[in-house]
Amino acid sequence: MFRLLLCGMIWVSGTSWASQSDLLLFEALAHRSTADASLIFLRQGDGLSRQRLQATLLAADDQAALLRRDWPELVQAWQASRTFIEQNLEIAANNADVRFPVNLDGHQQALYADIVQAQQQADSSGNQQQLAMLQALTALEQVVAGYLYFNINIFGGLSVTDNTIETAAEKFTQALPALPANLRQRLQRKWQFVEKAILDYNQSSAVFIVRRTTDSMREMIITELGAAQP
């Protein structure tokens, strides 16, 4: 079984092994940890950004504990990322090292690769609509992580040359048709509000608007996931 602990909500799913759903949730949390670590850098480590990051790290710890039996190497990769983030928290908050974004990305990319490898071997059966919602959530978290990470690269004097944000945005929009109609319509309205800002990330920055809107979208998905539980 696993818990979804985001935005103050808990979702429990009754499986006794590491399923695709477990790993999608863990991937979502991994991307959110990248986003929240980037936010520490952008907001100079203010109280809100620290609280967000701590809540994400604790939620990921809970999820990692549930994966430990089946995927011990994955948990080790998470611990390496978590340790790096915590040890470099004040460096990020003070913008004290322009290498922080690159080093963060190195740890997170290794973690993402391990998650993808595990997903290729995991059980993909189960409630397909719940899987679709988790896929949408994971893609959304990847969009936000890519967007915020791009911004810390900008301010650190570095550059991003890949198409991570575009790819994640496409994954998110592709996940929408499989969602419950009411949720899909509400997400589409929110997405239309921020899509241009997100995809024009190399021309302008709208961190506050993107963060607030995607926070709301995340809550919508999590609420629907909770309501779908038996």
mmCIF file of C-alpha atoms in Angstrom:
data_model
loop_
_atom_site.group_PDB
_atom_site.id
_atom_site.type_symbol
_atom_site.label_atom_id
_atom_site.label_comp_id
_atom_site.label_asym_id
_atom_site.label_seq_id
_atom_site.Cartn_x
_atom_site.Cartn_y
_atom_site.Cartn_z
ATOM 1 C CA MET A 1 0.000 0.000 0.000
ATOM 2 C CA PHE A 2 1.088 3.585 -0.345
ATOM 3 C CA ARG A 3 0.239 7.006 0.978
ATOM 4 C CA LEU A 4 -0.205 10.183 -0.981
ATOM 5 C CA LEU A 5 0.792 12.964 1.374
ATOM 6 C CA LEU A 6 0.676 16.209 -0.574
ATOM 7 C CA CYS A 7 -1.164 19.419 0.241
ATOM 8 C CA GLY A 8 -2.311 17.901 3.538
ATOM 9 C CA MET A 9 -4.112 14.930 1.986
ATOM 10 C CA ILE A 10 -3.533 11.205 2.391
ATOM 11 C CA TRP A 11 -4.447 8.611 -0.197
ATOM 12 C CA VAL A 12 -4.105 4.910 0.568
ATOM 13 C CA SER A 13 -4.031 2.217 -2.105
ATOM 14 C CA GLY A 14 -4.353 -1.417 -1.155
ATOM 15 C CA THR A 15 -1.491 -3.174 -2.908
ATOM 16 C CA SER A 16 1.148 -5.224 -1.128
ATOM 17 C CA TRP A 17 3.858 -4.845 -3.770
ATOM 18 C CA ALA A 18 5.468 -1.983 -5.637
ATOM 19 C CA SER A 19 3.076 -1.232 -8.485
ATOM 20 C CA GLN A 20 3.187 1.290 -11.298
ATOM 21 C CA SER A 21 1.024 3.565 -9.172
ATOM 22 C CA ASP A 22 3.534 3.473 -6.309
ATOM 23 C CA LEU A 23 6.346 4.387 -8.661
ATOM 24 C CA LEU A 24 4.388 7.139 -10.418
ATOM 25 C CA LEU A 25 3.696 8.727 -7.067
ATOM 26 C CA PHE A 26 7.363 8.462 -6.134
ATOM 27 C CA GLU A 27 8.337 10.026 -9.460
ATOM 28 C CA ALA A 28 5.917 12.893 -8.828
ATOM 29 C CA LEU A 29 7.545 13.500 -5.447
ATOM 30 C CA ALA A 30 11.025 13.314 -6.954
ATOM 31 C CA HIS A 31 10.130 16.037 -9.451
ATOM 32 C CA ARG A 32 8.498 18.061 -6.714
ATOM 33 C CA SER A 33 11.676 17.869 -4.632
ATOM 34 C CA THR A 34 13.574 19.362 -7.602
ATOM 35 C CA ALA A 35 10.979 22.127 -7.864
ATOM 36 C CA ASP A 36 11.035 22.909 -4.158
ATOM 37 C CA ALA A 37 14.843 22.882 -3.967
ATOM 38 C CA SER A 38 14.847 25.302 -6.914
ATOM 39 C CA LEU A 39 12.318 27.480 -5.101
ATOM 40 C CA ILE A 40 14.688 27.695 -2.119
ATOM 41 C CA PHE A 41 17.264 29.179 -4.499
ATOM 42 C CA LEU A 42 14.767 31.573 -6.100
ATOM 43 C CA ARG A 43 13.218 32.795 -2.830
ATOM 44 C CA GLN A 44 16.477 32.975 -0.859
ATOM 45 C CA GLY A 45 15.339 30.290 1.530
ATOM 46 C CA ASP A 46 12.315 32.085 2.984
ATOM 47 C CA GLY A 47 10.051 30.338 5.474
ATOM 48 C CA LEU A 48 7.392 29.286 2.958
ATOM 49 C CA SER A 49 9.862 27.674 0.587
ATOM 50 C CA ARG A 50 11.528 25.810 3.451
ATOM 51 C CA GLN A 51 8.179 24.485 4.666
ATOM 52 C CA ARG A 52 7.261 23.321 1.173
ATOM 53 C CA LEU A 53 10.550 21.519 0.739
ATOM 54 C CA GLN A 54 10.379 19.835 4.144
ATOM 55 C CA ALA A 55 6.839 18.566 3.491
ATOM 56 C CA THR A 56 7.926 17.152 0.133
ATOM 57 C CA LEU A 57 11.000 15.435 1.565
ATOM 58 C CA LEU A 58 8.933 13.800 4.313
ATOM 59 C CA ALA A 59 6.295 12.616 1.828
ATOM 60 C CA ALA A 60 9.004 11.162 -0.402
ATOM 61 C CA ASP A 61 10.573 9.449 2.624
ATOM 62 C CA ASP A 62 7.236 7.784 3.374
ATOM 63 C CA GLN A 63 6.877 6.623 -0.205
ATOM 64 C CA ALA A 64 10.483 5.416 -0.365
ATOM 65 C CA ALA A 65 9.905 3.306 2.736
ATOM 66 C CA LEU A 66 7.088 1.511 0.932
ATOM 67 C CA LEU A 67 9.351 0.821 -2.051
ATOM 68 C CA ARG A 68 12.338 -0.356 -0.016
ATOM 69 C CA ARG A 69 11.563 -4.081 -0.182
ATOM 70 C CA ASP A 70 11.174 -4.262 -3.952
ATOM 71 C CA TRP A 71 13.491 -1.445 -5.038
ATOM 72 C CA PRO A 72 16.319 -0.956 -2.489
ATOM 73 C CA GLU A 73 18.596 0.657 -5.106
ATOM 74 C CA LEU A 74 15.882 3.216 -5.844
ATOM 75 C CA VAL A 75 15.676 4.116 -2.180
ATOM 76 C CA GLN A 76 19.452 4.514 -2.044
ATOM 77 C CA ALA A 77 19.285 6.918 -4.986
ATOM 78 C CA TRP A 78 16.574 8.915 -3.182
ATOM 79 C CA GLN A 79 18.685 9.084 -0.025
ATOM 80 C CA ALA A 80 21.629 10.423 -2.058
ATOM 81 C CA SER A 81 19.414 13.144 -3.563
ATOM 82 C CA ARG A 82 17.837 13.984 -0.230
ATOM 83 C CA THR A 83 21.220 14.232 1.481
ATOM 84 C CA PHE A 84 22.532 16.546 -1.227
ATOM 85 C CA ILE A 85 19.505 18.830 -0.951
ATOM 86 C CA GLU A 86 19.681 19.045 2.833
ATOM 87 C CA GLN A 87 23.445 19.529 2.950
ATOM 88 C CA ASN A 88 23.243 22.324 0.381
ATOM 89 C CA LEU A 89 20.129 24.029 1.713
ATOM 90 C CA GLU A 90 21.926 27.130 2.974
ATOM 91 C CA ILE A 91 24.099 27.318 -0.146
ATOM 92 C CA ALA A 92 20.923 27.364 -2.215
ATOM 93 C CA ALA A 93 19.203 29.865 0.083
ATOM 94 C CA ASN A 94 22.146 32.271 -0.160
ATOM 95 C CA ASN A 95 22.820 31.672 -3.865
ATOM 96 C CA ALA A 96 26.360 30.971 -2.698
ATOM 97 C CA ASP A 97 27.467 28.623 -5.463
ATOM 98 C CA VAL A 98 26.547 28.876 -9.143
ATOM 99 C CA ARG A 99 27.314 25.159 -9.425
ATOM 100 C CA PHE A 100 24.349 24.284 -7.204
ATOM 101 C CA PRO A 101 21.881 23.910 -10.125
ATOM 102 C CA VAL A 102 24.221 21.603 -12.034
ATOM 103 C CA ASN A 103 24.953 19.487 -8.969
ATOM 104 C CA LEU A 104 21.258 19.291 -8.092
ATOM 105 C CA ASP A 105 20.435 18.201 -11.622
ATOM 106 C CA GLY A 106 23.110 15.506 -11.526
ATOM 107 C CA HIS A 107 21.619 13.894 -8.432
ATOM 108 C CA GLN A 108 18.033 14.212 -9.652
ATOM 109 C CA GLN A 109 18.733 12.851 -13.122
ATOM 110 C CA ALA A 110 20.311 9.756 -11.570
ATOM 111 C CA LEU A 111 17.217 9.337 -9.408
ATOM 112 C CA TYR A 112 14.859 9.788 -12.377
ATOM 113 C CA ALA A 113 16.767 7.175 -14.385
ATOM 114 C CA ASP A 114 16.418 4.649 -11.561
ATOM 115 C CA ILE A 115 12.694 5.368 -11.294
ATOM 116 C CA VAL A 116 12.170 4.850 -15.034
ATOM 117 C CA GLN A 117 14.070 1.558 -14.893
ATOM 118 C CA ALA A 118 11.882 0.364 -12.021
ATOM 119 C CA GLN A 119 8.709 1.429 -13.833
ATOM 120 C CA GLN A 120 9.662 -0.703 -16.807
ATOM 121 C CA GLN A 121 9.576 -3.757 -14.551
ATOM 122 C CA ALA A 122 6.618 -2.891 -12.340
ATOM 123 C CA ASP A 123 3.079 -4.262 -12.358
ATOM 124 C CA SER A 124 0.916 -1.966 -14.498
ATOM 125 C CA SER A 125 -2.449 -3.511 -13.628
ATOM 126 C CA GLY A 126 -4.990 -1.785 -11.451
ATOM 127 C CA ASN A 127 -7.467 1.047 -11.754
ATOM 128 C CA GLN A 128 -6.663 2.631 -15.099
ATOM 129 C CA GLN A 129 -8.348 5.927 -14.310
ATOM 130 C CA GLN A 130 -6.302 6.270 -11.126
ATOM 131 C CA LEU A 131 -3.185 5.493 -13.148
ATOM 132 C CA ALA A 132 -4.173 8.202 -15.628
ATOM 133 C CA MET A 133 -4.583 10.730 -12.821
ATOM 134 C CA LEU A 134 -1.185 9.799 -11.403
ATOM 135 C CA GLN A 135 0.353 10.123 -14.860
ATOM 136 C CA ALA A 136 -1.157 13.597 -15.157
ATOM 137 C CA LEU A 137 0.117 14.498 -11.686
ATOM 138 C CA THR A 138 3.617 13.240 -12.470
ATOM 139 C CA ALA A 139 3.746 15.144 -15.761
ATOM 140 C CA LEU A 140 2.522 18.307 -14.021
ATOM 141 C CA GLU A 141 5.220 18.000 -11.362
ATOM 142 C CA GLN A 142 7.807 17.505 -14.110
ATOM 143 C CA VAL A 143 6.612 20.672 -15.859
ATOM 144 C CA VAL A 144 6.921 22.701 -12.657
ATOM 145 C CA ALA A 145 10.322 21.218 -11.814
ATOM 146 C CA GLY A 146 11.625 21.976 -15.298
ATOM 147 C CA TYR A 147 10.282 25.524 -15.214
ATOM 148 C CA LEU A 148 11.692 26.408 -11.794
ATOM 149 C CA TYR A 149 14.986 24.679 -12.529
ATOM 150 C CA PHE A 150 15.339 26.696 -15.731
ATOM 151 C CA ASN A 151 14.946 29.860 -13.689
ATOM 152 C CA ILE A 152 17.714 28.980 -11.248
ATOM 153 C CA ASN A 153 19.950 28.241 -14.219
ATOM 154 C CA ILE A 154 19.191 31.696 -15.599
ATOM 155 C CA PHE A 155 20.047 33.406 -12.333
ATOM 156 C CA GLY A 156 23.089 31.228 -11.830
ATOM 157 C CA GLY A 157 24.539 32.238 -15.179
ATOM 158 C CA LEU A 158 23.997 28.808 -16.727
ATOM 159 C CA SER A 159 21.750 27.646 -19.534
ATOM 160 C CA VAL A 160 19.307 24.847 -20.283
ATOM 161 C CA THR A 161 19.407 23.514 -23.821
ATOM 162 C CA ASP A 162 17.152 20.443 -23.709
ATOM 163 C CA ASN A 163 13.393 20.261 -24.252
ATOM 164 C CA THR A 164 12.442 18.905 -20.821
ATOM 165 C CA ILE A 165 9.660 21.431 -20.261
ATOM 166 C CA GLU A 166 8.090 20.967 -23.689
ATOM 167 C CA THR A 167 8.204 17.176 -23.348
ATOM 168 C CA ALA A 168 6.621 17.243 -19.888
ATOM 169 C CA ALA A 169 3.926 19.681 -21.060
ATOM 170 C CA GLU A 170 3.079 17.352 -23.931
ATOM 171 C CA LYS A 171 2.858 14.391 -21.535
ATOM 172 C CA PHE A 172 0.495 16.372 -19.330
ATOM 173 C CA THR A 173 -1.858 17.336 -22.149
ATOM 174 C CA GLN A 174 -1.806 13.772 -23.485
ATOM 175 C CA ALA A 175 -2.883 12.479 -20.062
ATOM 176 C CA LEU A 176 -5.933 14.745 -19.865
ATOM 177 C CA PRO A 177 -8.394 12.835 -22.118
ATOM 178 C CA ALA A 178 -8.333 9.801 -19.793
ATOM 179 C CA LEU A 179 -9.313 11.840 -16.725
ATOM 180 C CA PRO A 180 -12.844 12.229 -15.323
ATOM 181 C CA ALA A 181 -14.656 14.867 -17.387
ATOM 182 C CA ASN A 182 -15.153 17.420 -14.609
ATOM 183 C CA LEU A 183 -11.519 17.208 -13.492
ATOM 184 C CA ARG A 184 -10.290 17.376 -17.076
ATOM 185 C CA GLN A 185 -12.307 20.509 -17.814
ATOM 186 C CA ARG A 186 -11.105 22.296 -14.669
ATOM 187 C CA LEU A 187 -7.489 21.382 -15.350
ATOM 188 C CA GLN A 188 -7.729 22.513 -18.954
ATOM 189 C CA ARG A 189 -8.997 25.940 -17.858
ATOM 190 C CA LYS A 190 -6.102 26.344 -15.433
ATOM 191 C CA TRP A 191 -3.599 25.013 -17.965
ATOM 192 C CA GLN A 192 -4.725 27.494 -20.616
ATOM 193 C CA PHE A 193 -4.009 30.278 -18.128
ATOM 194 C CA VAL A 194 -0.333 29.327 -17.638
ATOM 195 C CA GLU A 195 0.597 27.287 -20.710
ATOM 196 C CA LYS A 196 2.028 30.229 -22.660
ATOM 197 C CA ALA A 197 4.111 31.423 -19.704
ATOM 198 C CA ILE A 198 5.450 27.914 -19.174
ATOM 199 C CA LEU A 199 6.327 27.289 -22.822
ATOM 200 C CA ASP A 200 7.775 30.808 -23.236
ATOM 201 C CA TYR A 201 10.126 30.184 -20.309
ATOM 202 C CA ASN A 202 13.161 31.367 -22.299
ATOM 203 C CA GLN A 203 11.566 34.754 -23.027
ATOM 204 C CA SER A 204 10.006 35.655 -19.706
ATOM 205 C CA SER A 205 9.623 34.526 -16.119
ATOM 206 C CA ALA A 206 6.294 34.226 -14.296
ATOM 207 C CA VAL A 207 7.350 32.100 -11.352
ATOM 208 C CA PHE A 208 4.684 33.301 -8.924
ATOM 209 C CA ILE A 209 1.799 32.826 -11.370
ATOM 210 C CA VAL A 210 3.025 29.417 -12.544
ATOM 211 C CA ARG A 211 3.597 28.191 -8.992
ATOM 212 C CA ARG A 212 0.234 29.350 -7.662
ATOM 213 C CA THR A 213 -1.716 27.990 -10.621
ATOM 214 C CA THR A 214 0.019 24.617 -10.692
ATOM 215 C CA ASP A 215 -0.411 24.323 -6.913
ATOM 216 C CA SER A 216 -4.148 24.631 -7.527
ATOM 217 C CA MET A 217 -4.022 22.058 -10.330
ATOM 218 C CA ARG A 218 -2.129 19.630 -8.103
ATOM 219 C CA GLU A 219 -4.776 19.966 -5.398
ATOM 220 C CA MET A 220 -7.514 19.244 -7.945
ATOM 221 C CA ILE A 221 -5.871 15.987 -9.001
ATOM 222 C CA ILE A 222 -5.137 14.891 -5.430
ATOM 223 C CA THR A 223 -8.686 15.637 -4.317
ATOM 224 C CA GLU A 224 -10.046 13.539 -7.198
ATOM 225 C CA LEU A 225 -7.661 10.707 -6.338
ATOM 226 C CA GLY A 226 -8.867 10.780 -2.746
ATOM 227 C CA ALA A 227 -12.509 10.733 -3.840
ATOM 228 C CA ALA A 228 -11.812 7.736 -6.095
ATOM 229 C CA GLN A 229 -10.602 5.613 -3.188
ATOM 230 C CA PRO A 230 -12.969 2.789 -2.160
#
